[in-house]
XYZ file of C-alpha atoms in Angstrom:
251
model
C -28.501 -24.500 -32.937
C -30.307 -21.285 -31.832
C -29.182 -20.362 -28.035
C -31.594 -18.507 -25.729
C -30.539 -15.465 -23.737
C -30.986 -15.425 -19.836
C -30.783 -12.458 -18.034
C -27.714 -11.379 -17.611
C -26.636 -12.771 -21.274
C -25.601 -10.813 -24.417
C -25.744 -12.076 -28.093
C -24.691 -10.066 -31.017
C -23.015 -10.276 -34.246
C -19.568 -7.737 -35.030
C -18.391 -7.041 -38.668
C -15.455 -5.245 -40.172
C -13.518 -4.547 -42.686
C -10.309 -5.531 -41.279
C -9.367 -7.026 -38.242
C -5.991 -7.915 -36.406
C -6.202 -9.868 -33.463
C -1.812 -9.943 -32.755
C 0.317 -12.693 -31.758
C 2.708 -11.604 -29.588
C 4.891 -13.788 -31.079
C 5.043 -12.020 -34.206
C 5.270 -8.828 -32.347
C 9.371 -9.230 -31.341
C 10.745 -7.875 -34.882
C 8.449 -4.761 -34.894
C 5.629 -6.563 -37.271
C 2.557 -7.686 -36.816
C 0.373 -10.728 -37.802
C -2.834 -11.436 -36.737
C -4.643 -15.128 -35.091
C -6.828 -16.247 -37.604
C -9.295 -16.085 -34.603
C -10.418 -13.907 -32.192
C -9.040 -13.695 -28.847
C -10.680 -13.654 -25.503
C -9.366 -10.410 -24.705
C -10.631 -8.708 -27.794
C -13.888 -10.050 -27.754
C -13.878 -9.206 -23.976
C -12.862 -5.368 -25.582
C -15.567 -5.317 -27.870
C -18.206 -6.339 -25.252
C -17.076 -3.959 -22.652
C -17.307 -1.225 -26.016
C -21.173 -2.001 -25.934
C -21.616 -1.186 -22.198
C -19.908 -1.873 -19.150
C -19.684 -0.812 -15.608
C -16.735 -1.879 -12.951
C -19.503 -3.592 -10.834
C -19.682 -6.317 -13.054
C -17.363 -8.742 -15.552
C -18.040 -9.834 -18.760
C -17.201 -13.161 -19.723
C -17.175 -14.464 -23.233
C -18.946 -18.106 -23.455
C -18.669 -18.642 -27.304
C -17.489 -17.071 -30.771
C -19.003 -18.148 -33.757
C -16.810 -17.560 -37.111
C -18.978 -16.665 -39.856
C -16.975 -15.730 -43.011
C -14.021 -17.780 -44.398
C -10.787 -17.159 -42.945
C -9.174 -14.561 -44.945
C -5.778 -12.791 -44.953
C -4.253 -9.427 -46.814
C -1.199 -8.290 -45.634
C -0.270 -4.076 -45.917
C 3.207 -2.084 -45.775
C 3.151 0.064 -42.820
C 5.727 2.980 -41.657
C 4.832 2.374 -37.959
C 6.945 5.614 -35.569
C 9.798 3.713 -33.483
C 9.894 5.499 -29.945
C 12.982 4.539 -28.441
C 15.439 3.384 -31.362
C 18.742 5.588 -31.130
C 19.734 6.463 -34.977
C 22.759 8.694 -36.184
C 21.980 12.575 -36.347
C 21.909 14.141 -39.589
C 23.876 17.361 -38.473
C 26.418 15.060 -37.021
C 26.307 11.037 -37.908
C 29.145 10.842 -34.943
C 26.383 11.467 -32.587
C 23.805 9.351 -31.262
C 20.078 11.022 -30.502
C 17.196 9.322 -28.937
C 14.071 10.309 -31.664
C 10.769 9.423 -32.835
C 11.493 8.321 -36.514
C 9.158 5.900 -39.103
C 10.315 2.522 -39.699
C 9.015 -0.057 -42.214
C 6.798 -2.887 -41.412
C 4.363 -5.164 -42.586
C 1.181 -5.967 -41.018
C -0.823 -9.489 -41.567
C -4.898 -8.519 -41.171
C -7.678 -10.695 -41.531
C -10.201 -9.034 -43.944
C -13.857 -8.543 -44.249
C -14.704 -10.860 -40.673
C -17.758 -11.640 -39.180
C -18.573 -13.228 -35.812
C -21.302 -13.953 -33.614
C -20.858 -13.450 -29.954
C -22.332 -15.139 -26.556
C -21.058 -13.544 -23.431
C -22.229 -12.623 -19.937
C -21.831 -10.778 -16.683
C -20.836 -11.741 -13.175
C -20.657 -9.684 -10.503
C -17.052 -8.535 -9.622
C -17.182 -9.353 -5.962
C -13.716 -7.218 -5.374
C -15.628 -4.145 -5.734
C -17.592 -4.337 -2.488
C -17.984 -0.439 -2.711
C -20.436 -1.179 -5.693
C -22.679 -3.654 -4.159
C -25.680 -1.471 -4.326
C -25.533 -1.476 -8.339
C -25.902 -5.159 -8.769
C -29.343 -4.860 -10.083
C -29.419 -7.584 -13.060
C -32.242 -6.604 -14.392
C -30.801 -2.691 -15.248
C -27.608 -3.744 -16.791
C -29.310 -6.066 -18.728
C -31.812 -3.510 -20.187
C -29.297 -0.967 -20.565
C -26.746 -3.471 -22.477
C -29.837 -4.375 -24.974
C -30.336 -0.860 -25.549
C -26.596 0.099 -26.196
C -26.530 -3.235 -28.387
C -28.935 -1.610 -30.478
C -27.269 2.127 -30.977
C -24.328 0.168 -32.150
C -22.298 0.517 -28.953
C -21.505 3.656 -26.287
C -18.047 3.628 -27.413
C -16.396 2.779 -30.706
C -16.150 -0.918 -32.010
C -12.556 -1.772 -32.251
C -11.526 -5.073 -34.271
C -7.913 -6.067 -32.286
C -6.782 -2.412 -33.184
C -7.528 0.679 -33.389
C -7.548 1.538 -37.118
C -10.013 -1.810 -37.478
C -13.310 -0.610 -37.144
C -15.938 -2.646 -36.280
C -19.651 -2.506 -36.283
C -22.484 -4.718 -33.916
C -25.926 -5.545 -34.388
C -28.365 -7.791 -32.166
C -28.243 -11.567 -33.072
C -29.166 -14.685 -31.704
C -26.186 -16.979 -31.443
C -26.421 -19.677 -34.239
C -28.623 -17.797 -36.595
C -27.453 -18.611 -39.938
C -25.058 -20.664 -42.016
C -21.559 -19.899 -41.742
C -18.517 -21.034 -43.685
C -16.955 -23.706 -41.385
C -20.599 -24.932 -39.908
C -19.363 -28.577 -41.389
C -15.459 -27.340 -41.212
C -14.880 -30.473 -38.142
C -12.256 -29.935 -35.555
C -8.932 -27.595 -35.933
C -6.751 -27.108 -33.286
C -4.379 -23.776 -33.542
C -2.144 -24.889 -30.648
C -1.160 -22.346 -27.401
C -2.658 -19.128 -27.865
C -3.097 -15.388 -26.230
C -6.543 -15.449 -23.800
C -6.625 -12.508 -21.973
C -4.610 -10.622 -18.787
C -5.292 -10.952 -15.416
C -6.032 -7.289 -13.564
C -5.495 -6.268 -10.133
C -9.016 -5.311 -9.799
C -10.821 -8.885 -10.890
C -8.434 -11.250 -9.422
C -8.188 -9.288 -6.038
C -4.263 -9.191 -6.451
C -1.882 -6.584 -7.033
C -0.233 -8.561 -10.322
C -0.364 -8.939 -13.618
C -0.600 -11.705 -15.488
C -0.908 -13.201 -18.713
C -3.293 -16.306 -19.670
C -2.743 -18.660 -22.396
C -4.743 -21.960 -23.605
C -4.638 -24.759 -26.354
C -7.596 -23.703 -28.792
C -9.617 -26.105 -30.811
C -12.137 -25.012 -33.017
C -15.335 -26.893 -33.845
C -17.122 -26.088 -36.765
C -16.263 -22.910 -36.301
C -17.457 -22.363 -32.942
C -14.470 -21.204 -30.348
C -16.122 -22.198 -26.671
C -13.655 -20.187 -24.640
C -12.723 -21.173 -20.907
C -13.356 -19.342 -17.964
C -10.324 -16.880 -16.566
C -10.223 -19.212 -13.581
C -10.859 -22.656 -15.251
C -7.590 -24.949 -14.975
C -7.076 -25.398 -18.241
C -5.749 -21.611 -18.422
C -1.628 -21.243 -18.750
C -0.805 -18.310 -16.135
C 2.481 -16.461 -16.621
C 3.743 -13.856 -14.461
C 4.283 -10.234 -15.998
C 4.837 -7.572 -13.129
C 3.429 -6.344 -9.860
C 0.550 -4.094 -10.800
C -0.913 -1.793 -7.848
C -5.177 -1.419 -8.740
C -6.404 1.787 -8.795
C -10.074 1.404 -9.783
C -12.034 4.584 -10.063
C -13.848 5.531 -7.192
C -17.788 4.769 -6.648
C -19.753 7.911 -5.528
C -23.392 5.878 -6.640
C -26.264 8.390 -6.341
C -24.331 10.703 -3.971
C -22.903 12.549 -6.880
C -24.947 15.727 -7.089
C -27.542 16.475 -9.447
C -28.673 12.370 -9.389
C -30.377 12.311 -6.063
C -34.233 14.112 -5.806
């Protein structure tokens, strides 16, 4: 099934070599292993790499998993920050160094998805009221779609590169088009910010994913279904809105 795009829509197809979307689980030891999924918050990432402005939200609809679900694990000598190790002029002392430990990191390899996501207006930032013109961000998110992005395309992490490309969501056969239902149980959605939940806290969202025929339909940030936990208190500090006062913009 082919979806159409409305106006403040985006669909698009991302590729990589690599990806690693973590679970924090995993995470506790110092290792890292990947979803075999995308999360919310990554594909949230990756659309905000294509264009994005703080008058506006992007939220992901659906994810479309193209290529079978593939794993490749690598040795890694990650640099531990704040582990206290003896000092080689005197092991009797303790020192407090950056040092390389070993690890091993769980990727997914050569991924494809398709994407369907749009924008909402983030009504918190009242001071940007005059750029909620639908029609411009939508133009301008097309035409960054196309360059392949105004900032780099990140696949979970940074040394996962990732690459988009204009597609209509539902193009094409994919691997698990007749795969049937799989659930993967609680899993990482996204963070709650200061600046789009009007708050000055943190949180952290989980939900219960199930995946049909490879299609993740991902709820809303505010639907019910959404696990909330706590993290800190988090004071927004947005960056401020000078619109077409900064000089040089106005004729």
């Amino acid at each position: 099934m082919i979806y159409t795009t409305p106006k403040n829509s985006l669909s698009f197809e991302v590729s990589g070599r690599y990806a690693l979307f973590t679970d924090p689980i995993t995470r506790v030891g110092g290792e890292k292993c990947s979803y075999h999924i995308p999360t919310y918050e990554a594909v949230k990432g990756i659309t905000e790499s294509i264009y994005w402005k703080s008058s506006f939200m992007w939220i992901i609809d659906k994810v479309r998993v193209m290529e079978p679900i593939r794993t490749e694990a690598k040795n890694m000598k990650p640099i531990n920050i704040s582990g206290v190790y003896p000092s080689m002029r005197d092991p009797s002392k303790k020192k407090q160094e950056p040092f390389n430990t070993l690890a091993t990191y769980t990727y997914l390899s050569k991924v494809r998805y398709q994407v369907l996501a749009h924008f909402e207006w983030n009504l918190h930032r009242a001071d940007l009221a005059d750029d909620r013109d639908e029609g411009k961000h939508f133009n301008v998110a097309q035409r960054m779609l196309k360059k392949g992005g105004r900032r780099d395309i990140f696949l979970g992490t940074r040394e996962c590169q990732g690459y988009v490309e204009p597609r209509e969501f539902g193009t094409g056969e994919s691997a698990h088009d007749n795969a049937g239902e799989l659930a993967y149980g609680l899993m990482f959605h996204g963070f709650d910010y200061p600046d789009t939940i009007g708050k000055p806290e943190l949180h952290g969202r989980f939900w219960h994913v199930i995946v049909r025929n490879g299609i993740v339909e991902f709820p809303r940030p505010d639907d019910p279904v959404i696990v909330r936990k706590f993290i800190r208190e988090m004071t927004p500090n947005p960056p401020k809105s000078v619109g077409l006062q900064e000089k040089g913009l106005l004729l």
